[in-house]
PDB file of C-alpha atoms in Angstrom:
ATOM      1  CA  MET T  31      -5.603 -42.238   6.790  1.00  0.00           C
ATOM      2  CA  LYS T  32      -3.419 -39.122   6.912  1.00  0.00           C
ATOM      3  CA  ARG T  33      -1.271 -40.468   4.065  1.00  0.00           C
ATOM      4  CA  THR T  34      -4.386 -41.188   1.991  1.00  0.00           C
ATOM      5  CA  THR T  35      -5.700 -37.674   2.580  1.00  0.00           C
ATOM      6  CA  THR T  36      -2.338 -36.161   1.643  1.00  0.00           C
ATOM      7  CA  LEU T  37      -2.270 -38.191  -1.573  1.00  0.00           C
ATOM      8  CA  LEU T  38      -5.808 -37.122  -2.443  1.00  0.00           C
ATOM      9  CA  CYS T  39      -4.888 -33.480  -1.842  1.00  0.00           C
ATOM     10  CA  LEU T  40      -1.882 -33.875  -4.137  1.00  0.00           C
ATOM     11  CA  LEU T  41      -4.014 -35.449  -6.859  1.00  0.00           C
ATOM     12  CA  ALA T  42      -6.594 -32.677  -6.454  1.00  0.00           C
ATOM     13  CA  SER T  43      -3.864 -30.066  -6.802  1.00  0.00           C
ATOM     14  CA  LEU T  44      -2.570 -31.708  -9.962  1.00  0.00           C
ATOM     15  CA  ALA T  45      -6.086 -31.820 -11.398  1.00  0.00           C
ATOM     16  CA  PHE T  46      -6.538 -28.162 -10.528  1.00  0.00           C
ATOM     17  CA  ALA T  47      -3.419 -27.323 -12.516  1.00  0.00           C
ATOM     18  CA  GLN T  48      -5.465 -27.910 -15.623  1.00  0.00           C
ATOM     19  CA  ASP T  49      -8.095 -25.294 -16.319  1.00  0.00           C
ATOM     20  CA  ALA T  50     -10.407 -27.751 -18.002  1.00  0.00           C
ATOM     21  CA  SER T  51     -13.993 -28.789 -17.451  1.00  0.00           C
ATOM     22  CA  VAL T  52     -14.334 -31.809 -15.177  1.00  0.00           C
ATOM     23  CA  LYS T  53     -17.742 -32.674 -16.653  1.00  0.00           C
ATOM     24  CA  PRO T  54     -18.604 -30.778 -19.847  1.00  0.00           C
ATOM     25  CA  GLY T  55     -22.269 -29.929 -20.342  1.00  0.00           C
ATOM     26  CA  ILE T  56     -23.421 -30.785 -16.821  1.00  0.00           C
ATOM     27  CA  ASN T  57     -25.138 -27.398 -16.462  1.00  0.00           C
ATOM     28  CA  ASP T  58     -26.541 -27.044 -19.974  1.00  0.00           C
ATOM     29  CA  LYS T  59     -30.132 -27.620 -18.828  1.00  0.00           C
ATOM     30  CA  PHE T  60     -29.846 -24.827 -16.262  1.00  0.00           C
ATOM     31  CA  LEU T  61     -28.447 -22.409 -18.823  1.00  0.00           C
ATOM     32  CA  ASP T  62     -31.435 -22.990 -21.106  1.00  0.00           C
ATOM     33  CA  PRO T  63     -33.499 -19.762 -21.263  1.00  0.00           C
ATOM     34  CA  LYS T  64     -36.596 -21.971 -21.470  1.00  0.00           C
ATOM     35  CA  LEU T  65     -35.865 -23.566 -18.102  1.00  0.00           C
ATOM     36  CA  ASN T  66     -39.157 -24.579 -16.483  1.00  0.00           C
ATOM     37  CA  VAL T  67     -38.945 -23.459 -12.861  1.00  0.00           C
ATOM     38  CA  GLU T  68     -42.199 -25.122 -11.841  1.00  0.00           C
ATOM     39  CA  GLU T  69     -40.919 -28.466 -13.108  1.00  0.00           C
ATOM     40  CA  TRP T  70     -37.686 -28.147 -11.127  1.00  0.00           C
ATOM     41  CA  THR T  71     -39.517 -26.981  -8.017  1.00  0.00           C
ATOM     42  CA  LYS T  72     -41.458 -30.265  -8.034  1.00  0.00           C
ATOM     43  CA  LYS T  73     -38.165 -32.171  -8.305  1.00  0.00           C
ATOM     44  CA  PHE T  74     -36.238 -30.183  -5.711  1.00  0.00           C
ATOM     45  CA  GLU T  75     -38.939 -29.505  -3.139  1.00  0.00           C
ATOM     46  CA  THR T  76     -40.458 -32.879  -2.390  1.00  0.00           C
ATOM     47  CA  GLU T  77     -40.538 -34.860   0.856  1.00  0.00           C
ATOM     48  CA  SER T  78     -38.901 -37.829  -0.879  1.00  0.00           C
ATOM     49  CA  ARG T  79     -35.722 -35.779  -1.288  1.00  0.00           C
ATOM     50  CA  GLU T  80     -33.657 -36.094   1.870  1.00  0.00           C
ATOM     51  CA  ILE T  81     -32.346 -32.538   2.011  1.00  0.00           C
ATOM     52  CA  PHE T  82     -35.859 -31.124   1.609  1.00  0.00           C
ATOM     53  CA  HIS T  83     -37.235 -33.421   4.301  1.00  0.00           C
ATOM     54  CA  GLN T  84     -34.418 -32.406   6.673  1.00  0.00           C
ATOM     55  CA  ARG T  85     -34.198 -28.755   5.578  1.00  0.00           C
ATOM     56  CA  GLU T  86     -34.970 -27.198   8.957  1.00  0.00           C
ATOM     57  CA  LYS T  87     -32.382 -29.351  10.755  1.00  0.00           C
ATOM     58  CA  ILE T  88     -29.832 -28.585   8.031  1.00  0.00           C
ATOM     59  CA  VAL T  89     -30.327 -24.846   8.517  1.00  0.00           C
ATOM     60  CA  VAL T  90     -29.755 -25.232  12.264  1.00  0.00           C
ATOM     61  CA  ALA T  91     -26.643 -27.384  11.705  1.00  0.00           C
ATOM     62  CA  ALA T  92     -25.187 -24.746   9.362  1.00  0.00           C
ATOM     63  CA  GLY T  93     -24.697 -22.580  12.445  1.00  0.00           C
ATOM     64  CA  LEU T  94     -25.982 -19.261  11.152  1.00  0.00           C
ATOM     65  CA  LYS T  95     -26.351 -16.384  13.577  1.00  0.00           C
ATOM     66  CA  PRO T  96     -28.223 -13.063  13.410  1.00  0.00           C
ATOM     67  CA  GLY T  97     -26.249 -10.440  11.527  1.00  0.00           C
ATOM     68  CA  MET T  98     -24.203 -12.894   9.464  1.00  0.00           C
ATOM     69  CA  VAL T  99     -23.698 -12.505   5.733  1.00  0.00           C
ATOM     70  CA  MET T 100     -23.892 -15.801   3.863  1.00  0.00           C
ATOM     71  CA  ALA T 101     -24.105 -17.149   0.333  1.00  0.00           C
ATOM     72  CA  ASP T 102     -26.478 -19.875  -0.796  1.00  0.00           C
ATOM     73  CA  ILE T 103     -24.354 -21.230  -3.661  1.00  0.00           C
ATOM     74  CA  GLY T 104     -26.459 -22.866  -6.354  1.00  0.00           C
ATOM     75  CA  ALA T 105     -29.620 -21.713  -4.615  1.00  0.00           C
ATOM     76  CA  GLY T 106     -31.836 -23.374  -7.216  1.00  0.00           C
ATOM     77  CA  THR T 107     -35.510 -22.707  -6.583  1.00  0.00           C
ATOM     78  CA  GLY T 108     -34.725 -21.122  -3.214  1.00  0.00           C
ATOM     79  CA  LEU T 109     -35.276 -24.226  -1.116  1.00  0.00           C
ATOM     80  CA  PHE T 110     -33.042 -22.913   1.683  1.00  0.00           C
ATOM     81  CA  THR T 111     -32.812 -19.200   0.861  1.00  0.00           C
ATOM     82  CA  LEU T 112     -35.746 -17.901   2.875  1.00  0.00           C
ATOM     83  CA  HIS T 113     -34.866 -20.139   5.833  1.00  0.00           C
ATOM     84  CA  PHE T 114     -31.392 -18.588   5.791  1.00  0.00           C
ATOM     85  CA  ALA T 115     -32.870 -15.101   5.526  1.00  0.00           C
ATOM     86  CA  GLN T 116     -34.853 -15.721   8.683  1.00  0.00           C
ATOM     87  CA  ALA T 117     -31.823 -17.196  10.486  1.00  0.00           C
ATOM     88  CA  VAL T 118     -29.523 -14.208   9.827  1.00  0.00           C
ATOM     89  CA  GLY T 119     -32.277 -11.698  10.533  1.00  0.00           C
ATOM     90  CA  GLU T 120     -32.885  -8.225   9.175  1.00  0.00           C
ATOM     91  CA  ASN T 121     -29.344  -7.138  10.028  1.00  0.00           C
ATOM     92  CA  GLY T 122     -27.870 -10.054   8.119  1.00  0.00           C
ATOM     93  CA  LYS T 123     -27.768 -10.792   4.415  1.00  0.00           C
ATOM     94  CA  VAL T 124     -28.231 -13.759   2.101  1.00  0.00           C
ATOM     95  CA  TYR T 125     -26.753 -13.877  -1.374  1.00  0.00           C
ATOM     96  CA  ALA T 126     -28.692 -16.339  -3.524  1.00  0.00           C
ATOM     97  CA  VAL T 127     -26.086 -17.343  -6.103  1.00  0.00           C
ATOM     98  CA  GLU T 128     -27.231 -19.117  -9.268  1.00  0.00           C
ATOM     99  CA  ILE T 129     -26.182 -19.822 -12.830  1.00  0.00           C
ATOM    100  CA  ALA T 130     -29.809 -20.013 -13.982  1.00  0.00           C
ATOM    101  CA  LYS T 131     -31.521 -16.652 -14.554  1.00  0.00           C
ATOM    102  CA  ASN T 132     -34.973 -18.214 -14.317  1.00  0.00           C
ATOM    103  CA  PHE T 133     -34.223 -19.552 -10.837  1.00  0.00           C
ATOM    104  CA  LEU T 134     -33.052 -16.109  -9.728  1.00  0.00           C
ATOM    105  CA  GLU T 135     -36.262 -14.470 -10.916  1.00  0.00           C
ATOM    106  CA  HIS T 136     -38.213 -17.100  -9.014  1.00  0.00           C
ATOM    107  CA  ILE T 137     -36.196 -16.447  -5.847  1.00  0.00           C
ATOM    108  CA  LYS T 138     -36.709 -12.690  -6.207  1.00  0.00           C
ATOM    109  CA  ALA T 139     -40.454 -13.250  -6.349  1.00  0.00           C
ATOM    110  CA  ARG T 140     -40.405 -15.562  -3.327  1.00  0.00           C
ATOM    111  CA  ALA T 141     -38.320 -13.108  -1.312  1.00  0.00           C
ATOM    112  CA  SER T 142     -40.572 -10.208  -2.251  1.00  0.00           C
ATOM    113  CA  LYS T 143     -43.682 -12.146  -1.286  1.00  0.00           C
ATOM    114  CA  ALA T 144     -42.105 -13.012   2.068  1.00  0.00           C
ATOM    115  CA  SER T 145     -40.847  -9.428   2.586  1.00  0.00           C
ATOM    116  CA  ALA T 146     -37.322 -10.816   2.872  1.00  0.00           C
ATOM    117  CA  SER T 147     -35.447  -7.634   1.973  1.00  0.00           C
ATOM    118  CA  ASN T 148     -32.165  -9.174   3.161  1.00  0.00           C
ATOM    119  CA  VAL T 149     -32.013 -11.506   0.130  1.00  0.00           C
ATOM    120  CA  GLN T 150     -29.956 -10.435  -2.886  1.00  0.00           C
ATOM    121  CA  THR T 151     -29.688 -12.538  -6.034  1.00  0.00           C
ATOM    122  CA  ILE T 152     -26.357 -12.985  -7.835  1.00  0.00           C
ATOM    123  CA  LEU T 153     -25.926 -14.386 -11.339  1.00  0.00           C
ATOM    124  CA  CYS T 154     -22.742 -16.448 -11.278  1.00  0.00           C
ATOM    125  CA  THR T 155     -20.752 -18.046 -14.095  1.00  0.00           C
ATOM    126  CA  GLU T 156     -19.267 -21.482 -14.658  1.00  0.00           C
ATOM    127  CA  LYS T 157     -15.986 -20.245 -13.163  1.00  0.00           C
ATOM    128  CA  SER T 158     -16.927 -17.595 -10.615  1.00  0.00           C
ATOM    129  CA  VAL T 159     -19.420 -17.101  -7.806  1.00  0.00           C
ATOM    130  CA  GLU T 160     -19.320 -13.364  -8.624  1.00  0.00           C
ATOM    131  CA  LEU T 161     -19.251 -12.232  -4.998  1.00  0.00           C
ATOM    132  CA  PRO T 162     -17.243  -9.281  -3.630  1.00  0.00           C
ATOM    133  CA  GLU T 163     -13.949 -10.051  -1.897  1.00  0.00           C
ATOM    134  CA  SER T 164     -14.198 -10.748   1.862  1.00  0.00           C
ATOM    135  CA  SER T 165     -17.954 -10.227   1.758  1.00  0.00           C
ATOM    136  CA  ILE T 166     -19.379 -13.364   3.396  1.00  0.00           C
ATOM    137  CA  ASP T 167     -19.096 -15.213   6.699  1.00  0.00           C
ATOM    138  CA  LEU T 168     -20.360 -18.534   5.385  1.00  0.00           C
ATOM    139  CA  ALA T 169     -20.898 -20.295   2.062  1.00  0.00           C
ATOM    140  CA  PHE T 170     -23.468 -23.075   1.770  1.00  0.00           C
ATOM    141  CA  ILE T 171     -23.166 -25.640  -1.045  1.00  0.00           C
ATOM    142  CA  CYS T 172     -25.847 -28.336  -0.987  1.00  0.00           C
ATOM    143  CA  ASP T 173     -26.060 -31.011  -3.713  1.00  0.00           C
ATOM    144  CA  VAL T 174     -24.364 -28.469  -5.979  1.00  0.00           C
ATOM    145  CA  TYR T 175     -20.619 -29.074  -5.762  1.00  0.00           C
ATOM    146  CA  HIS T 176     -20.833 -31.980  -8.223  1.00  0.00           C
ATOM    147  CA  HIS T 177     -22.202 -29.393 -10.675  1.00  0.00           C
ATOM    148  CA  PHE T 178     -19.052 -27.275 -10.433  1.00  0.00           C
ATOM    149  CA  GLU T 179     -17.732 -27.662 -13.965  1.00  0.00           C
ATOM    150  CA  TYR T 180     -14.530 -25.777 -13.115  1.00  0.00           C
ATOM    151  CA  PRO T 181     -14.010 -26.494  -9.397  1.00  0.00           C
ATOM    152  CA  GLN T 182     -10.546 -24.908  -9.230  1.00  0.00           C
ATOM    153  CA  ALA T 183     -11.714 -21.564 -10.582  1.00  0.00           C
ATOM    154  CA  THR T 184     -14.989 -21.551  -8.664  1.00  0.00           C
ATOM    155  CA  LEU T 185     -13.383 -22.464  -5.337  1.00  0.00           C
ATOM    156  CA  ALA T 186     -10.736 -19.779  -5.845  1.00  0.00           C
ATOM    157  CA  THR T 187     -13.417 -17.087  -6.173  1.00  0.00           C
ATOM    158  CA  LEU T 188     -15.291 -18.532  -3.207  1.00  0.00           C
ATOM    159  CA  HIS T 189     -12.115 -18.476  -1.125  1.00  0.00           C
ATOM    160  CA  LYS T 190     -11.696 -14.771  -1.950  1.00  0.00           C
ATOM    161  CA  ALA T 191     -15.339 -14.032  -1.157  1.00  0.00           C
ATOM    162  CA  LEU T 192     -15.082 -15.482   2.334  1.00  0.00           C
ATOM    163  CA  LYS T 193     -13.838 -13.361   5.200  1.00  0.00           C
ATOM    164  CA  PRO T 194     -10.778 -14.608   7.133  1.00  0.00           C
ATOM    165  CA  ASP T 195     -11.813 -17.756   9.061  1.00  0.00           C
ATOM    166  CA  GLY T 196     -15.065 -17.809   7.086  1.00  0.00           C
ATOM    167  CA  GLU T 197     -16.771 -21.201   6.825  1.00  0.00           C
ATOM    168  CA  LEU T 198     -17.919 -23.390   3.976  1.00  0.00           C
ATOM    169  CA  VAL T 199     -20.653 -26.003   4.403  1.00  0.00           C
ATOM    170  CA  LEU T 200     -20.553 -28.817   1.863  1.00  0.00           C
ATOM    171  CA  ILE T 201     -23.420 -31.269   1.480  1.00  0.00           C
ATOM    172  CA  ASP T 202     -23.376 -33.745  -1.365  1.00  0.00           C
ATOM    173  CA  PHE T 203     -24.341 -37.274  -2.287  1.00  0.00           C
ATOM    174  CA  LYS T 204     -22.504 -40.231  -0.817  1.00  0.00           C
ATOM    175  CA  ARG T 205     -21.044 -42.016  -3.840  1.00  0.00           C
ATOM    176  CA  ILE T 206     -20.250 -45.574  -2.787  1.00  0.00           C
ATOM    177  CA  PRO T 207     -19.930 -48.315  -5.446  1.00  0.00           C
ATOM    178  CA  GLY T 208     -22.337 -51.141  -4.714  1.00  0.00           C
ATOM    179  CA  LYS T 209     -24.408 -49.001  -2.322  1.00  0.00           C
ATOM    180  CA  SER T 210     -25.294 -45.742  -4.050  1.00  0.00           C
ATOM    181  CA  SER T 211     -28.064 -45.568  -6.653  1.00  0.00           C
ATOM    182  CA  ASP T 212     -27.380 -45.835 -10.378  1.00  0.00           C
ATOM    183  CA  PHE T 213     -28.351 -42.162 -10.636  1.00  0.00           C
ATOM    184  CA  VAL T 214     -25.704 -41.071  -8.147  1.00  0.00           C
ATOM    185  CA  MET T 215     -23.036 -43.310  -9.636  1.00  0.00           C
ATOM    186  CA  GLY T 216     -23.686 -41.919 -13.099  1.00  0.00           C
ATOM    187  CA  HIS T 217     -24.363 -38.295 -12.202  1.00  0.00           C
ATOM    188  CA  VAL T 218     -21.903 -37.505  -9.396  1.00  0.00           C
ATOM    189  CA  ARG T 219     -18.315 -37.631 -10.652  1.00  0.00           C
ATOM    190  CA  ALA T 220     -16.581 -38.526  -7.370  1.00  0.00           C
ATOM    191  CA  GLY T 221     -17.075 -39.430  -3.738  1.00  0.00           C
ATOM    192  CA  GLN T 222     -16.630 -37.565  -0.474  1.00  0.00           C
ATOM    193  CA  GLU T 223     -12.868 -38.068  -0.103  1.00  0.00           C
ATOM    194  CA  VAL T 224     -12.133 -36.625  -3.545  1.00  0.00           C
ATOM    195  CA  PHE T 225     -14.401 -33.607  -3.088  1.00  0.00           C
ATOM    196  CA  GLU T 226     -12.968 -32.927   0.361  1.00  0.00           C
ATOM    197  CA  ALA T 227      -9.444 -33.114  -1.051  1.00  0.00           C
ATOM    198  CA  GLU T 228     -10.336 -30.614  -3.763  1.00  0.00           C
ATOM    199  CA  VAL T 229     -11.720 -28.156  -1.224  1.00  0.00           C
ATOM    200  CA  ILE T 230      -8.681 -28.562   1.034  1.00  0.00           C
ATOM    201  CA  ALA T 231      -6.348 -28.043  -1.941  1.00  0.00           C
ATOM    202  CA  ALA T 232      -8.168 -24.755  -2.617  1.00  0.00           C
ATOM    203  CA  GLY T 233      -7.109 -23.294   0.732  1.00  0.00           C
ATOM    204  CA  PHE T 234      -9.557 -24.693   3.271  1.00  0.00           C
ATOM    205  CA  GLU T 235      -9.277 -26.931   6.316  1.00  0.00           C
ATOM    206  CA  LYS T 236     -11.891 -29.443   7.430  1.00  0.00           C
ATOM    207  CA  VAL T 237     -13.196 -28.542  10.882  1.00  0.00           C
ATOM    208  CA  ASP T 238     -16.308 -30.653  11.431  1.00  0.00           C
ATOM    209  CA  GLU T 239     -18.608 -33.317  10.016  1.00  0.00           C
ATOM    210  CA  VAL T 240     -22.235 -33.816  10.990  1.00  0.00           C
ATOM    211  CA  LYS T 241     -22.780 -37.571  10.778  1.00  0.00           C
ATOM    212  CA  ASP T 242     -26.139 -38.158  12.465  1.00  0.00           C
ATOM    213  CA  LEU T 243     -28.368 -36.007  10.280  1.00  0.00           C
ATOM    214  CA  LEU T 244     -28.305 -37.381   6.732  1.00  0.00           C
ATOM    215  CA  LYS T 245     -28.145 -40.866   5.243  1.00  0.00           C
ATOM    216  CA  GLU T 246     -27.903 -40.314   1.484  1.00  0.00           C
ATOM    217  CA  ASN T 247     -25.702 -37.241   1.813  1.00  0.00           C
ATOM    218  CA  TYR T 248     -22.711 -36.143   3.883  1.00  0.00           C
ATOM    219  CA  PHE T 249     -22.435 -32.813   5.728  1.00  0.00           C
ATOM    220  CA  VAL T 250     -18.955 -31.340   6.141  1.00  0.00           C
ATOM    221  CA  LYS T 251     -17.723 -27.970   7.416  1.00  0.00           C
ATOM    222  CA  PHE T 252     -14.517 -26.260   6.293  1.00  0.00           C
ATOM    223  CA  ARG T 253     -12.774 -23.060   7.344  1.00  0.00           C
ATOM    224  CA  ARG T 254     -10.944 -20.665   5.055  1.00  0.00           C
ATOM    225  CA  LYS T 255      -7.213 -20.654   5.799  1.00  0.00           C
TER     226      LYS T 255
END
């Protein structure tokens, strides 16, 4: 197992040596200025979606504490953002990081309505999370990593944004040939081992995995080295 992991890390490092898109066009629909937020809210925030159904347990498992500063990477419609804002409290802070301007405006409105003054929206790019250096205690990436078009560049900026020993929570689809849906097999470019290897190659170490919470997704924790 250790040899397999080492090989995967080596392959991830070699892939990272090339500053090229791993899946061109995957975010085009989110960059569309005509993006329909209401339509995506219906897709993202429905009980049939596992991470929405288990959202409260996921927030608890993330391990947030009052006063922490965290980043909701690829916050989307804000499914988790306000839950995080409540978890870190008024002395904490939540950066809602998104590539889609329309989603950010929606999150701003939700935060304002909820009087969540500890939420700040950040417009990121395809290659950068656009967060200040050593500014966050934890980064949360849920069903978003497979949308990282330039994982090397994005992870590098995320590594810089995390404080020493800061944590990264990664949740993504299990991609298992013969078991996963046609959607997952066609949409998600790689499985858990490959994604983990890429994160490790970017300067992180795996510290935990929550295995009893999700069925369609995996939940892994890393620490910044």
